[in-house]
Structures are given as structure tokens and as C-alpha cells.
Coordinates of C-alpha atoms and ligand atoms in Angstrom, one line a residue:
M21 CA -50.4 20.0 17.4
K22 CA -49.3 18.6 13.9
R23 CA -51.7 18.3 11.1
Y24 CA -51.0 15.1 9.0
V25 CA -52.8 14.8 5.7
I26 CA -52.8 11.2 4.0
I27 CA -54.1 11.1 0.4
G28 CA -55.3 7.6 -0.5
G29 CA -57.1 5.6 2.3
V30 CA -56.5 1.9 1.6
A31 CA -53.3 -0.3 1.9
G32 CA -50.5 2.3 2.2
G33 CA -52.4 5.2 3.3
A34 CA -54.5 3.6 6.0
T35 CA -51.3 1.8 7.3
A36 CA -49.4 5.3 7.6
A37 CA -52.4 6.9 9.3
A38 CA -52.7 4.1 12.0
R39 CA -49.0 4.1 12.6
L40 CA -48.9 7.9 12.9
R41 CA -51.5 7.7 15.3
R42 CA -49.5 5.3 17.6
L43 CA -46.6 7.4 17.3
D44 CA -48.2 11.0 17.9
E45 CA -51.5 10.9 20.1
D46 CA -51.9 14.6 19.8
A47 CA -51.7 15.0 16.0
E48 CA -54.8 15.7 13.8
I49 CA -54.8 13.0 11.1
T50 CA -57.0 13.4 8.0
I51 CA -57.4 10.7 5.3
I52 CA -58.5 12.0 1.9
E53 CA -60.1 9.1 -0.2
R54 CA -61.6 9.5 -3.5
G55 CA -63.7 6.4 -3.4
A56 CA -66.6 5.4 -0.9
Y57 CA -64.4 3.0 0.9
P58 CA -61.3 3.5 3.0
S59 CA -59.1 0.6 3.7
F60 CA -60.9 -2.0 1.7
A61 CA -59.2 -5.5 0.9
G62 CA -58.3 -5.0 -2.5
C63 CA -56.3 -8.2 -2.8
G64 CA -59.7 -10.2 -1.7
L65 CA -61.9 -8.5 -4.6
P66 CA -61.2 -11.7 -6.9
Y67 CA -62.5 -14.0 -4.3
Y68 CA -65.4 -11.8 -3.4
V69 CA -66.5 -12.1 -7.3
S70 CA -66.6 -15.7 -7.2
S71 CA -68.3 -15.6 -3.7
V72 CA -65.6 -17.4 -2.1
I73 CA -65.4 -14.4 0.2
G74 CA -69.4 -14.3 0.8
E75 CA -70.3 -11.3 2.5
R76 CA -69.6 -7.8 1.1
D77 CA -68.6 -6.4 4.6
R78 CA -65.7 -8.6 4.9
L79 CA -63.9 -6.7 2.3
L80 CA -64.5 -3.6 4.3
V81 CA -61.5 -3.9 6.9
M82 CA -62.1 -0.4 8.4
T83 CA -64.9 1.9 8.2
P84 CA -64.7 5.8 8.7
E85 CA -66.5 5.1 11.9
K86 CA -63.9 2.7 13.2
F87 CA -61.0 5.1 12.0
R88 CA -62.6 7.9 14.3
K89 CA -63.6 5.8 17.3
N90 CA -60.5 3.6 17.5
Y91 CA -58.0 5.9 16.1
A92 CA -59.3 9.4 16.3
I93 CA -58.6 9.6 12.5
D94 CA -60.8 11.6 10.1
V95 CA -61.7 9.9 6.8
W96 CA -63.0 12.0 3.9
T97 CA -64.5 9.9 1.5
E98 CA -65.6 10.7 -1.9
T99 CA -63.2 13.4 -1.7
E100 CA -60.4 13.9 -4.2
A101 CA -57.1 15.7 -3.9
I102 CA -56.7 17.8 -7.0
A103 CA -53.6 19.5 -6.4
V104 CA -50.7 19.9 -3.8
D105 CA -49.0 23.3 -3.1
T106 CA -45.8 22.4 -1.6
A107 CA -44.8 26.0 -0.9
A108 CA -48.1 26.8 0.9
K109 CA -48.3 23.2 2.4
T110 CA -51.8 22.9 1.4
V111 CA -53.8 20.2 -0.5
R112 CA -56.7 21.2 -2.6
L113 CA -59.6 19.1 -2.4
R114 CA -62.8 18.5 -4.7
E115 CA -65.9 16.7 -2.9
K116 CA -68.3 14.6 -4.8
D117 CA -70.7 17.8 -5.2
G118 CA -67.8 19.7 -6.9
E119 CA -67.3 22.1 -3.9
E120 CA -63.5 22.7 -3.3
S121 CA -61.4 23.5 -0.4
S122 CA -57.7 23.7 0.7
L123 CA -56.5 21.6 3.7
P124 CA -53.1 22.5 5.3
Y125 CA -50.6 20.2 6.5
D126 CA -47.3 19.9 8.5
A127 CA -46.7 16.5 6.7
L128 CA -48.3 14.9 3.9
V129 CA -48.2 11.1 2.9
L130 CA -49.2 10.4 -0.9
S131 CA -50.5 6.8 -1.4
P132 CA -52.7 7.2 -4.5
G133 CA -51.9 3.7 -5.7
G134 CA -52.3 2.8 -9.5
R135 CA -55.2 2.8 -11.8
P136 CA -55.7 0.2 -14.4
L137 CA -54.0 0.8 -17.6
R138 CA -56.5 1.7 -20.5
P139 CA -54.8 1.8 -23.7
R140 CA -56.1 3.8 -26.5
I141 CA -57.5 1.0 -28.5
P142 CA -60.7 1.6 -30.8
G143 CA -63.9 0.8 -28.7
I144 CA -62.2 0.7 -25.4
E145 CA -64.8 3.1 -24.0
S146 CA -67.4 0.3 -24.3
S147 CA -69.5 -0.2 -21.1
R148 CA -68.9 -4.0 -21.5
I149 CA -65.2 -3.6 -20.6
H150 CA -64.5 -3.7 -16.9
E151 CA -61.6 -3.3 -14.3
L152 CA -61.1 -4.9 -11.0
R153 CA -59.6 -2.2 -8.7
T154 CA -62.6 -1.1 -6.1
V155 CA -65.5 -2.4 -4.3
P156 CA -67.9 -1.2 -6.9
D157 CA -65.9 -3.0 -9.5
A158 CA -66.1 -6.2 -7.8
D159 CA -69.9 -5.6 -7.1
T160 CA -70.3 -5.3 -11.0
L161 CA -68.2 -8.4 -11.9
R162 CA -69.9 -10.6 -9.2
S163 CA -73.4 -9.7 -10.4
L164 CA -72.0 -10.7 -14.2
A165 CA -70.4 -13.6 -12.6
Q166 CA -73.8 -14.7 -11.2
Q167 CA -75.5 -14.8 -14.5
G168 CA -72.9 -17.0 -15.9
R169 CA -71.8 -14.9 -18.7
R170 CA -69.2 -15.3 -21.3
A171 CA -66.2 -13.4 -20.1
V172 CA -62.6 -12.3 -21.7
I173 CA -59.9 -11.4 -19.4
I174 CA -57.4 -9.2 -21.2
G175 CA -53.9 -9.6 -19.7
G176 CA -52.2 -12.6 -17.8
G177 CA -50.8 -11.0 -14.8
F178 CA -51.6 -11.6 -11.2
I179 CA -55.0 -9.9 -11.3
G180 CA -55.9 -11.3 -14.7
V181 CA -55.4 -14.9 -13.6
E182 CA -57.1 -14.4 -10.3
T183 CA -59.9 -12.8 -12.0
A184 CA -60.1 -15.5 -14.7
E185 CA -59.9 -18.4 -12.1
N186 CA -62.9 -16.6 -9.9
L187 CA -65.2 -15.9 -12.8
K188 CA -64.6 -19.6 -14.1
Q189 CA -65.4 -20.8 -10.6
A190 CA -68.6 -18.5 -10.5
G191 CA -69.8 -20.4 -13.8
C192 CA -68.7 -18.1 -16.4
A193 CA -67.2 -19.3 -19.8
V194 CA -63.7 -17.6 -19.5
T195 CA -61.0 -16.8 -22.1
L196 CA -57.7 -15.4 -20.8
L197 CA -55.8 -13.4 -23.5
E198 CA -52.1 -12.6 -23.1
A199 CA -50.1 -10.8 -25.8
A200 CA -46.8 -12.2 -24.4
D201 CA -45.8 -15.8 -25.1
H202 CA -46.6 -16.8 -21.6
I203 CA -48.6 -15.6 -18.6
L204 CA -47.3 -14.4 -15.2
A205 CA -43.9 -12.6 -16.0
P206 CA -42.2 -13.5 -12.6
F207 CA -42.1 -17.2 -13.7
D208 CA -39.6 -18.3 -16.1
P209 CA -40.5 -20.4 -19.3
D210 CA -39.5 -23.7 -17.8
M211 CA -41.8 -23.0 -14.7
V212 CA -45.0 -21.2 -15.9
P213 CA -46.2 -24.2 -18.1
Y214 CA -47.5 -26.0 -15.0
L215 CA -49.7 -22.8 -14.5
E216 CA -50.8 -22.6 -18.0
R217 CA -51.8 -26.2 -18.1
E218 CA -53.5 -25.9 -14.8
L219 CA -55.6 -23.0 -16.1
V220 CA -56.4 -25.0 -19.4
Q221 CA -57.5 -28.0 -17.4
S222 CA -59.7 -25.8 -15.0
G223 CA -61.7 -24.9 -18.4
I224 CA -60.2 -21.6 -19.0
D225 CA -59.6 -21.0 -23.0
L226 CA -55.9 -19.5 -22.8
L227 CA -54.8 -17.7 -25.8
L228 CA -51.1 -16.5 -25.8
G229 CA -49.2 -14.3 -28.2
D230 CA -52.2 -12.5 -29.2
G231 CA -53.7 -9.2 -28.0
A232 CA -56.9 -7.1 -28.4
A233 CA -56.7 -4.7 -31.4
S234 CA -60.2 -3.4 -31.2
F235 CA -63.6 -3.9 -29.6
S236 CA -66.9 -3.4 -30.9
D237 CA -70.1 -3.0 -29.0
E238 CA -72.8 -5.2 -30.6
T239 CA -76.4 -4.9 -29.4
D240 CA -76.1 -8.0 -27.2
A241 CA -72.4 -8.8 -27.0
L242 CA -68.9 -7.4 -27.3
T243 CA -66.8 -8.3 -30.4
I244 CA -63.0 -8.3 -29.7
T245 CA -60.7 -8.4 -32.6
L246 CA -57.4 -9.7 -32.0
Q247 CA -54.0 -8.5 -33.5
S248 CA -53.9 -12.0 -35.4
G249 CA -57.3 -11.2 -37.1
R250 CA -59.2 -13.6 -34.9
T251 CA -62.5 -12.5 -33.3
L252 CA -64.0 -13.5 -29.8
T253 CA -67.4 -12.7 -28.7
A254 CA -68.2 -12.2 -25.1
D255 CA -70.7 -10.6 -22.8
F256 CA -67.9 -8.7 -21.1
A257 CA -64.4 -8.2 -20.7
V258 CA -61.9 -7.2 -17.9
L259 CA -59.1 -5.2 -18.5
A260 CA -55.9 -6.1 -16.4
I261 CA -52.8 -5.3 -18.4
G262 CA -51.2 -3.4 -15.6
I263 CA -51.4 0.0 -13.7
V264 CA -50.3 3.4 -14.3
P265 CA -49.5 5.4 -11.1
D266 CA -52.4 7.7 -10.1
T267 CA -50.4 10.7 -9.7
A268 CA -51.9 13.3 -12.4
F269 CA -52.9 15.5 -9.2
L270 CA -49.2 16.1 -8.7
E271 CA -48.8 17.9 -12.1
G272 CA -47.2 21.5 -11.1
S273 CA -46.5 20.5 -7.5
G274 CA -43.0 20.3 -8.2
I275 CA -42.8 16.7 -6.5
A276 CA -40.5 14.7 -8.5
R277 CA -41.9 11.8 -10.7
N278 CA -40.0 9.6 -13.2
E279 CA -41.1 9.5 -16.8
R280 CA -44.0 7.1 -16.2
G281 CA -45.3 9.2 -13.6
Y282 CA -44.0 7.2 -10.3
I283 CA -43.3 9.4 -7.5
Q284 CA -39.6 9.3 -6.7
V285 CA -38.6 8.8 -2.9
D286 CA -35.5 8.4 -0.8
A287 CA -34.8 5.6 1.6
H288 CA -36.9 7.4 4.2
M289 CA -39.9 7.4 1.6
Q290 CA -39.7 11.3 1.4
T291 CA -40.3 12.9 -1.9
S292 CA -38.4 15.7 -3.4
A293 CA -40.6 18.3 -1.5
A294 CA -40.0 18.9 2.3
S295 CA -42.5 17.1 4.6
V296 CA -44.1 15.1 1.7
Y297 CA -43.7 11.5 1.7
A298 CA -45.0 8.9 -0.8
V299 CA -45.6 5.2 -0.5
G300 CA -47.2 2.1 -2.4
D301 CA -48.0 1.3 -5.9
A302 CA -47.3 4.8 -7.2
V303 CA -43.8 5.0 -5.8
E304 CA -40.4 4.4 -7.3
T305 CA -38.2 2.9 -4.8
R306 CA -35.0 0.9 -5.1
D307 CA -34.1 -2.7 -6.1
Y308 CA -32.8 -4.3 -3.1
A309 CA -30.0 -6.2 -4.8
T310 CA -28.8 -3.6 -7.2
G311 CA -30.1 -0.3 -5.7
A312 CA -31.5 0.6 -9.3
P313 CA -34.8 2.4 -9.3
A314 CA -37.6 -0.1 -9.2
T315 CA -41.3 -0.1 -8.8
L316 CA -43.7 -3.1 -7.7
A317 CA -47.4 -3.2 -7.0
L318 CA -48.0 -5.3 -4.0
A319 CA -49.5 -4.8 -0.8
G320 CA -46.6 -5.9 1.4
P321 CA -44.0 -3.4 0.1
A322 CA -47.1 -0.9 0.4
N323 CA -47.3 -1.6 4.1
R324 CA -43.7 -1.6 5.0
Q325 CA -43.1 1.7 3.1
A326 CA -46.1 3.3 5.0
R327 CA -44.5 2.5 8.5
V328 CA -41.3 4.0 7.3
A329 CA -42.9 7.1 6.0
A330 CA -44.8 7.5 9.3
D331 CA -41.7 6.7 11.4
N332 CA -39.9 9.5 9.6
I333 CA -42.6 12.0 10.2
A334 CA -42.6 11.2 13.7
G335 CA -38.7 11.5 13.9
L336 CA -37.8 7.8 14.2
G337 CA -35.5 7.8 11.0
T338 CA -36.2 4.2 9.9
T339 CA -35.4 3.3 6.4
Y340 CA -36.9 1.2 3.5
D341 CA -34.1 -0.9 1.8
G342 CA -35.7 -1.9 -1.3
I343 CA -37.9 -4.3 -3.0
S344 CA -36.9 -8.2 -3.5
Y345 CA -40.0 -9.1 -5.6
T346 CA -41.5 -11.8 -3.4
S347 CA -45.0 -12.8 -4.5
I348 CA -47.5 -15.6 -4.4
L349 CA -50.8 -16.4 -6.0
K350 CA -53.2 -19.2 -6.1
V351 CA -53.8 -20.7 -9.7
C352 CA -56.9 -23.0 -9.3
S353 CA -55.3 -25.8 -7.2
L354 CA -51.8 -24.9 -7.5
T355 CA -49.7 -22.2 -5.6
A356 CA -47.0 -20.4 -7.4
A357 CA -44.4 -18.1 -5.5
A358 CA -41.3 -16.3 -6.2
T359 CA -38.6 -14.2 -4.8
G360 CA -35.7 -12.4 -6.1
K361 CA -35.0 -12.0 -9.9
N362 CA -36.0 -14.5 -12.6
E363 CA -33.9 -15.1 -15.9
R364 CA -35.4 -12.5 -17.7
Q365 CA -34.7 -10.0 -15.1
L366 CA -31.1 -11.3 -14.8
A367 CA -30.7 -11.0 -18.5
R368 CA -31.8 -7.4 -18.4
E369 CA -29.2 -6.7 -15.6
G370 CA -26.5 -8.2 -18.1
L371 CA -26.1 -11.5 -16.2
D372 CA -25.3 -14.6 -18.6
Y373 CA -26.6 -18.0 -17.6
G374 CA -23.4 -20.3 -17.3
K375 CA -21.0 -17.4 -17.0
D376 CA -22.5 -15.0 -14.2
Y377 CA -25.1 -17.3 -12.7
A378 CA -26.5 -20.9 -12.6
C379 CA -29.7 -22.6 -11.7
V380 CA -31.1 -25.9 -10.2
L381 CA -34.6 -27.2 -10.8
L382 CA -35.9 -29.9 -8.7
H383 CA -39.2 -31.8 -7.8
P384 CA -38.9 -32.4 -4.1
F385 CA -42.1 -33.5 -2.2
S386 CA -43.8 -31.1 0.1
H387 CA -43.3 -33.7 3.2
V388 CA -41.7 -37.3 3.4
N389 CA -43.2 -39.6 0.9
Y390 CA -44.4 -42.1 3.4
Y391 CA -46.8 -39.8 5.2
P392 CA -50.2 -39.6 3.5
G393 CA -50.8 -36.5 1.1
A394 CA -47.1 -35.7 0.0
Q395 CA -47.3 -33.2 -3.1
Q396 CA -44.6 -32.9 -5.6
M397 CA -43.5 -29.5 -6.3
A398 CA -41.1 -27.8 -9.0
L399 CA -38.5 -25.7 -7.3
K400 CA -36.1 -23.3 -9.1
L401 CA -33.2 -21.7 -7.6
L402 CA -30.9 -19.1 -9.3
F403 CA -27.6 -18.1 -7.8
R404 CA -24.3 -16.5 -8.6
K405 CA -21.4 -18.6 -9.6
D406 CA -20.0 -17.5 -6.1
G407 CA -23.1 -19.2 -4.4
R408 CA -25.0 -15.8 -3.7
L409 CA -28.5 -16.2 -3.9
L410 CA -30.4 -14.4 -6.9
G411 CA -34.0 -15.7 -7.0
A412 CA -36.2 -18.7 -6.6
Q413 CA -39.5 -20.0 -7.9
A414 CA -41.7 -22.8 -6.7
I415 CA -45.1 -24.2 -8.0
G416 CA -47.0 -26.9 -6.2
R417 CA -50.1 -27.9 -4.1
D418 CA -48.5 -27.8 -0.8
G419 CA -45.7 -26.2 1.2
I420 CA -45.0 -23.7 -1.4
K421 CA -45.2 -20.6 0.7
A422 CA -42.9 -21.9 3.4
R423 CA -40.0 -22.8 1.0
I424 CA -40.2 -19.5 -1.0
D425 CA -40.4 -17.6 2.4
A426 CA -37.3 -19.5 3.8
I427 CA -35.3 -18.4 0.5
A428 CA -36.6 -15.1 0.4
T429 CA -35.5 -14.7 4.0
A430 CA -31.9 -16.0 3.2
L431 CA -31.7 -13.9 0.1
R432 CA -32.6 -10.6 1.9
L433 CA -29.9 -11.2 4.3
G434 CA -27.3 -12.0 1.5
G435 CA -27.4 -15.6 1.9
T436 CA -25.8 -18.3 -0.2
T437 CA -26.5 -21.8 -1.7
A438 CA -24.3 -23.1 1.2
D439 CA -26.7 -21.3 3.7
L440 CA -29.8 -23.0 2.2
S441 CA -28.2 -26.5 2.5
S442 CA -27.1 -25.7 6.1
L443 CA -30.4 -24.1 7.2
E444 CA -32.2 -25.8 10.3
L445 CA -35.8 -26.0 9.3
A446 CA -38.8 -27.3 11.1
Y447 CA -39.5 -31.0 10.3
A448 CA -42.1 -33.6 11.1
P449 CA -43.5 -36.1 8.8
P450 CA -46.8 -34.3 8.1
F451 CA -44.8 -30.9 7.3
G452 CA -41.5 -31.6 5.6
A453 CA -38.4 -33.9 5.4
P454 CA -35.2 -34.2 7.4
K455 CA -33.6 -32.7 4.3
D456 CA -36.1 -30.3 3.4
P457 CA -36.8 -29.1 -0.2
V458 CA -34.9 -25.8 0.6
N459 CA -32.0 -27.7 2.0
L460 CA -32.2 -29.9 -1.0
A461 CA -31.9 -27.1 -3.5
G462 CA -29.0 -25.7 -1.7
C463 CA -27.1 -29.2 -1.7
I464 CA -27.7 -29.7 -5.4
A465 CA -26.4 -26.2 -6.1
E466 CA -23.4 -26.9 -3.9
N467 CA -22.8 -30.0 -5.8
L468 CA -23.0 -28.0 -9.2
R469 CA -20.6 -25.5 -7.6
A470 CA -18.2 -28.1 -6.4
G471 CA -18.1 -29.6 -9.8
L472 CA -19.7 -32.9 -8.7
V473 CA -22.4 -32.7 -11.1
S474 CA -23.3 -30.7 -14.5
F475 CA -26.9 -30.4 -15.9
T476 CA -28.2 -30.3 -19.4
R477 CA -31.3 -28.0 -19.4
V478 CA -34.3 -29.1 -21.3
R479 CA -34.0 -26.0 -23.4
D480 CA -30.5 -27.0 -24.4
L481 CA -31.4 -30.6 -24.9
D482 CA -31.8 -30.5 -28.7
A483 CA -28.7 -28.6 -29.4
A484 CA -26.6 -31.1 -27.1
R485 CA -27.9 -34.2 -28.9
A486 CA -27.2 -32.3 -32.3
S487 CA -23.8 -32.0 -31.3
G488 CA -23.5 -35.7 -30.7
A489 CA -24.8 -36.1 -26.9
R490 CA -27.0 -39.2 -26.3
L491 CA -29.6 -39.6 -23.9
L492 CA -29.3 -42.5 -21.1
D493 CA -32.5 -43.1 -19.1
V494 CA -32.0 -45.1 -16.2
R495 CA -35.6 -45.5 -15.0
E496 CA -37.2 -49.2 -15.2
P497 CA -38.5 -50.3 -18.4
A498 CA -42.1 -50.0 -17.4
E499 CA -41.8 -46.4 -16.6
L500 CA -40.3 -45.7 -19.9
A501 CA -43.1 -47.7 -21.7
A502 CA -45.4 -45.1 -20.2
D503 CA -43.3 -42.1 -21.1
A504 CA -39.9 -41.6 -22.5
I505 CA -38.1 -39.3 -24.8
E506 CA -37.3 -40.6 -28.4
G507 CA -34.1 -42.3 -29.1
V508 CA -33.0 -42.9 -25.4
T509 CA -31.0 -45.9 -24.5
N510 CA -32.3 -47.6 -21.3
I511 CA -30.2 -49.2 -18.6
P512 CA -32.1 -49.2 -15.3
L513 CA -29.7 -47.5 -12.3
G514 CA -30.0 -51.0 -10.7
S515 CA -28.2 -52.6 -13.8
L516 CA -25.9 -49.7 -14.6
R517 CA -22.7 -51.4 -12.6
E518 CA -23.0 -54.5 -14.4
R519 CA -24.0 -53.1 -17.9
Y520 CA -22.4 -49.8 -18.2
G521 CA -19.6 -51.2 -20.7
E522 CA -22.5 -51.2 -23.4
L523 CA -22.2 -47.4 -23.4
D524 CA -19.8 -45.9 -25.8
K525 CA -17.2 -44.0 -23.8
A526 CA -16.4 -41.4 -26.6
T527 CA -20.1 -40.1 -26.4
P528 CA -21.1 -37.5 -24.1
W529 CA -24.1 -39.0 -22.1
I530 CA -27.1 -37.1 -20.7
V531 CA -28.6 -39.1 -18.0
V532 CA -32.3 -38.7 -17.3
C533 CA -34.7 -40.2 -14.7
R534 CA -38.2 -39.1 -13.4
V535 CA -36.8 -36.3 -11.6
G536 CA -33.1 -36.2 -11.6
Q537 CA -32.2 -38.1 -8.4
R538 CA -31.4 -41.5 -10.0
A539 CA -29.7 -39.8 -12.9
Y540 CA -27.4 -38.0 -10.5
N541 CA -26.5 -41.3 -8.8
A542 CA -25.9 -42.9 -12.3
A543 CA -24.0 -39.9 -13.4
R544 CA -21.6 -40.1 -10.3
F545 CA -20.9 -43.8 -11.0
L546 CA -20.2 -43.1 -14.6
R547 CA -18.0 -40.3 -14.0
S548 CA -16.0 -42.6 -11.8
R549 CA -15.6 -44.8 -14.7
G550 CA -14.2 -42.2 -17.1
Y551 CA -17.4 -41.2 -18.8
H552 CA -18.5 -37.6 -19.9
V553 CA -22.0 -37.2 -18.3
S554 CA -24.5 -34.5 -17.5
V555 CA -27.9 -34.9 -15.9
L556 CA -31.1 -33.6 -17.6
M557 CA -32.0 -30.7 -15.2
G558 CA -35.6 -31.6 -13.4
G559 CA -35.7 -35.0 -15.3
M560 CA -38.8 -36.2 -17.2
L561 CA -41.1 -34.1 -15.1
S562 CA -39.5 -30.9 -16.4
Y563 CA -39.2 -32.4 -19.8
R564 CA -42.8 -33.1 -20.1
A565 CA -43.6 -29.6 -18.7
E566 CA -41.7 -27.8 -21.4
R567 CA -42.4 -30.2 -24.3
G568 CA -45.7 -31.6 -23.5
K569 CA -46.3 -35.5 -23.6
A570 CA -43.4 -37.6 -24.7
T571 CA -43.6 -40.6 -27.0
P572 CA -42.5 -44.3 -26.0
P573 CA -38.8 -45.0 -26.7
A574 CA -37.1 -46.6 -29.5
R575 CA -34.8 -49.8 -28.5
A576 CA -31.4 -49.0 -27.2
Ligands
FAD18 P1 -54.3 1.5 -2.9 O1 -54.4 0.4 -2.2 O2 -54.8 1.2 -4.6 O3 -54.9 2.8 -2.5 C1 -55.0 3.9 -3.1 C2 -56.3 4.7 -2.8 O4 -55.8 6.1 -3.2 C3 -57.5 4.3 -3.9 O5 -58.6 3.8 -2.9 C4 -57.8 5.6 -4.4 O6 -59.3 5.8 -4.7 C5 -57.2 6.7 -3.7 N1 -56.8 8.0 -4.6 C6 -56.2 7.9 -5.6 N2 -55.8 9.3 -6.1 C7 -56.5 10.1 -5.1 C8 -56.5 11.3 -5.0 N3 -56.2 12.3 -6.0 N4 -57.5 11.7 -4.0 C9 -58.0 10.8 -3.0 N5 -57.8 9.6 -3.1 C10 -57.0 9.1 -4.1 N6 -51.1 -7.3 -3.6 C11 -50.6 -8.3 -3.2 O7 -49.4 -8.1 -2.2 N7 -51.1 -9.6 -3.0 C12 -52.2 -9.9 -3.6 O8 -52.9 -11.0 -3.5 C13 -53.0 -8.8 -4.4 N8 -54.0 -8.9 -5.2 C14 -54.7 -8.0 -5.7 C15 -55.7 -8.1 -6.3 C16 -56.3 -7.0 -6.9 C17 -57.8 -7.2 -7.5 C18 -56.0 -5.7 -6.9 C19 -56.5 -4.7 -7.7 C20 -54.8 -5.5 -6.3 C21 -54.0 -6.5 -5.6 N9 -52.7 -6.4 -5.0 C22 -52.2 -7.4 -4.4 C23 -52.1 -5.2 -4.9 C24 -52.3 -4.4 -3.8 O9 -53.7 -4.1 -3.5 C25 -51.7 -3.0 -3.9 O10 -50.3 -3.2 -4.3 C26 -51.9 -2.1 -2.6 O11 -53.1 -1.9 -2.5 C27 -51.3 -0.7 -3.0 O12 -51.5 0.3 -2.0 P2 -51.7 1.7 -2.3 O13 -51.8 2.4 -1.2 O14 -50.3 2.1 -3.0 O15 -52.6 1.9 -3.3

């Protein structure tokens, strides 16, 4: 009979244990969990804080009793693995009362996850500074939330944003502090303003480009001094600036870790030590596209890696083929999702916009406009010059997950923009359009690749105008009266065929409309008449998102 030991009993650990049982009925399987709860719903914690998830029990997906009864798996809670001896094949354990023992294994799975990063900032040890990783952490924040306290969330990543939203929803006054110049790193600067605005409109005080420099615990409050010198006063703070792999207990085990402490694994999720596997937030695996070492703290990869580790222990020999960075989150009434690389990651890989890759940004509706409830989204697609997909981001109120999942699937299978334009996707009026947003993104990208259209990005607009380009707005005058870019020439699309002679032929024209569709039609016509034209990518919607409110137009 084999003895399998699993360290860490939540996402990766619990999955590996259950899969191992299904593959080997006779093995002795033991989960070692430092906390009081195995297999809790970590991803649900922010929603428990706000009471959106009402009962605490709903977070406790599996109990030790259920593990024993349904899977014949032993769970030792409040027991910590403090060392691994890979030569003797034993794990050294310490129980809550300090008692130590050794547990032998034939195969070992490490799934210790990551603990919140606590930088050495003066005053960081204050009892008013919390984290959100465990069920007891969530109990504490829920109780503070119910008292409607003032909270400062430090870090604008996924957990920081979800915590800010849920504390606000529970009645706290919330400030979200982010040291970078924008929140949510997976989203590019031309996408993330929608999310930042949503947080502000939901009543969250958003401070960008400033970080906590020190904390000082007053009698009845916490003072946070920022790097800018500004001070914030709060009843409590939540630290959410990232995680570090919880792997210090592997010191001296000989199990290879990278310089940041992540456990290095091969495609079978095996570590450098025989019979030792590792999965989840604490491992360094591979980037799906480039094969470069990569880490990602998300539950989906942890689950899939756990299955691969268990398969290999049982001799099935499956492989994990890497991370493709697919993620989604709720930001108040918006959904934001991404897959593949963003432009910052592409730049890090040495890819240049225009030379190596291109992008399109569009604003399609979640379903046909004539059916009630259609919601406009922002959808951005990044692709190589040969059409191979690199990444996508989408933000909106409806249908976001379906679109990113379709693109994530195509991307994972090595798909191209042509594949997206021809994908056969489900359609009926309440759900989509005969030309789905995913098809549309593929078609526009194919038009760009074929040279049928060229785009000017909002970020490049000022430079283009400074070098002589002029803006032609092809919307109706009433639309411009409400909102237009200063200095545009206005000829509505419907009059363009009669009036295009008013436009100077020597001038490069950048055509703009609300989202880019009328501008594309106008640009095709003007090109046929010998004009040098491009389309403002994403139209006024993108311009407004990136630049804020525009001013009414001057006369043409
Ligand atoms: P964990 O699930 O963290 O489990 C590790 C366990 O190991 C812990 O319980 C720890 O106590 C135990 N442990 C560590 N060291 C030892 C030791 N030496 N001895 C014994 N036990 C030990 N991901 C998503 O994909 N979508 C989401 O919406 C999402 N939301 C999240 C919200 C929050 C608030 C948090 C904290 C995380 C969220 N995540 C989300 C991330 C997701 O929860 C993790 O990626 C996933 O849980 C990682 O699984 P894991 O098994 O590697 O680690």
C-alpha cells in the first residue's frame, strides 16, 4: 500500500488528494493543513466579507469528516509541515500544541500556496493592518465591515479591488491605494480607465501612484503616511500587494526553488526531488506561449496542475503545458476579463507595437441592439503581424466571460485572427449577434492585416496631429454638440459623398465616430478617392475613456 502525503489542503492540495483517491483506492492519503479549515473557498472570501455570501458554512467546501467519509482521506488540520527529508522520504510535522512527529511518504505533493507580502515598512506590525487569505481573516474583516469602519486597502490587484468593492458594499468608507499609475496589472492603460472610473463612481476613493511609507497606531485610529507625504486616517487597513510562496519550510530539503522561493517543477509537476511534486501558487511552471519560467496565483491553474501531479504519481504520465494568464473579476457593476499577454508583457518579451504585433479595440454590443438589454463592451485583441493571437482583454456588463473564453480557447490552440473571424459561435437575439463580438474582432484584425484600414491609437493622436494630421468627425452634428474633440472637422457620413471635396487632399485625415464603425466606412470611401486616412481606434468611446470628458467642437 502506497502512502501519499499532501502539504496544504486547499485548492491544489484538496484536488490532488481527491484525484489520487480516484486513481488508487488502496493508498493511504494524508493531507497536512496548517489552518483550521481544509478546502475552503478562498476565492469566495471577499464576498463573505460583504455578506453577499451569507453563511460561513458555504465557504467550507469540504470538512475533514467529509474527506474521511467520502474519500477515505485523513486530514490533519492545525498541523504544520516544518521540514522535508527527501533522502529518508519523511515530512517533519508540528502540531498546534508544539508536539513534533515524522510522517513517511512514497509520494509527496506540495501545495502550500502563497502568503500575503508584508514589506518592511515602519509600523507594519500594527494590529489594525489585516490580510485576506484565510477564513478567520474574512471573519475579522466581516466584523469590521459590519461596524461601517473606515478602511484603506493597500494594493490595486485582484484581491485589493475585490476587497475594496466588498467593504464598500458593506458600508465602509474605502480608500484604495495603488503605488503604480494604474490598478489591475493584466489590463492595459487603454482599458483600465473603465474600471478605475467604476470604482470611483461606486464611492471608492482611488489613490494612484502613491504608496504607504509608514503606519502609526494611534489610540483610536491608524495613520498611514504615504510616499508623497500625504496622510490617511483609517480604522483599519488591508494589505493586498501580492504574495510570496509559503515555502520557507523547504529550506535544506534540496528541493529546487527559484530566487524568489517558488518551487521549480517540470511538465509532470515533479520537483527536483524524486517522488516530490508541487502545484499551485507556490510553483514556477512555464509560460504557455514562450516556454519561459512563469508563476501565476489563480485557482484554475492550481486545479489543473494538481490533477497532473496526481496522474503522474499514479503512473498516467500526463503533462501541464503552461500558463496562458486567463483571468476574470467583477468590479462593481462591470466584468473585466483577460487572456494571454497584455502590451506591458509583450514589451518585456521584446515585441514592439507596429513592428511585431498589432491590436484592435472595439466596442460591440453583448447582443443585437434590437433585443432589450444589450450592453456595450470594450474588447481589445493583440496579435502578431502574421495573425497569431497574443492576448485579449474585455470589459463590460454582459457577455464578457463568453468572449474571453472563446478567445482563450483559440489562443491556447495556436489560433489566428482569421480563426476568430470564422468561428461558428452560438447566436440568438438575447445572447449575441450573427457576427459575434469575437468574430467582429477577428474581422477588424483581418482588415488591418489586409491593409484595408489603418488605425491611429488615442495615445498617438497628439503626435499625429502635431505632425500635420487633422481629425474628421463623421457623426451627426447633434452628437458632436454633446461631445467632441477640439478642432475636428465635421462632415456626417451621410453627406460625405457629396461634400468630400471640402477636405484637403494633401492632409492626412484621422476619421472619428462614436465607436469606429462609421469612421471605417468613411475611411474606405475617402481612400477610394485618393485620400490618406486612418481611423481613430475605438472612436469617441476610447477617447473619452483615456482622456476624460471632451470639449464641444470648434467650427470646421
Ligand atoms: P492555497 O489554496 O492558498 O492553499 C495552501 C494551503 O497550504 C493553505 O491553507 C495553508 O494554510 C497551507 N500551508 C502552507 N504551508 C503549509 C505548511 N508548511 N504545512 C501545512 N500547511 C501549509 N483565484 C482565482 O482563480 N479566481 C478568484 O476569483 C480568486 N479569488 C481569490 C480571492 C482571495 C481573497 C484569495 C486569497 C485568493 C483568490 N484566488 C483566486 C487565488 C486562489 O485562491 C489561489 O490561486 C489558490 O487557492 C491556490 O491554491 P494553492 O493550493 O496553491 O494554495
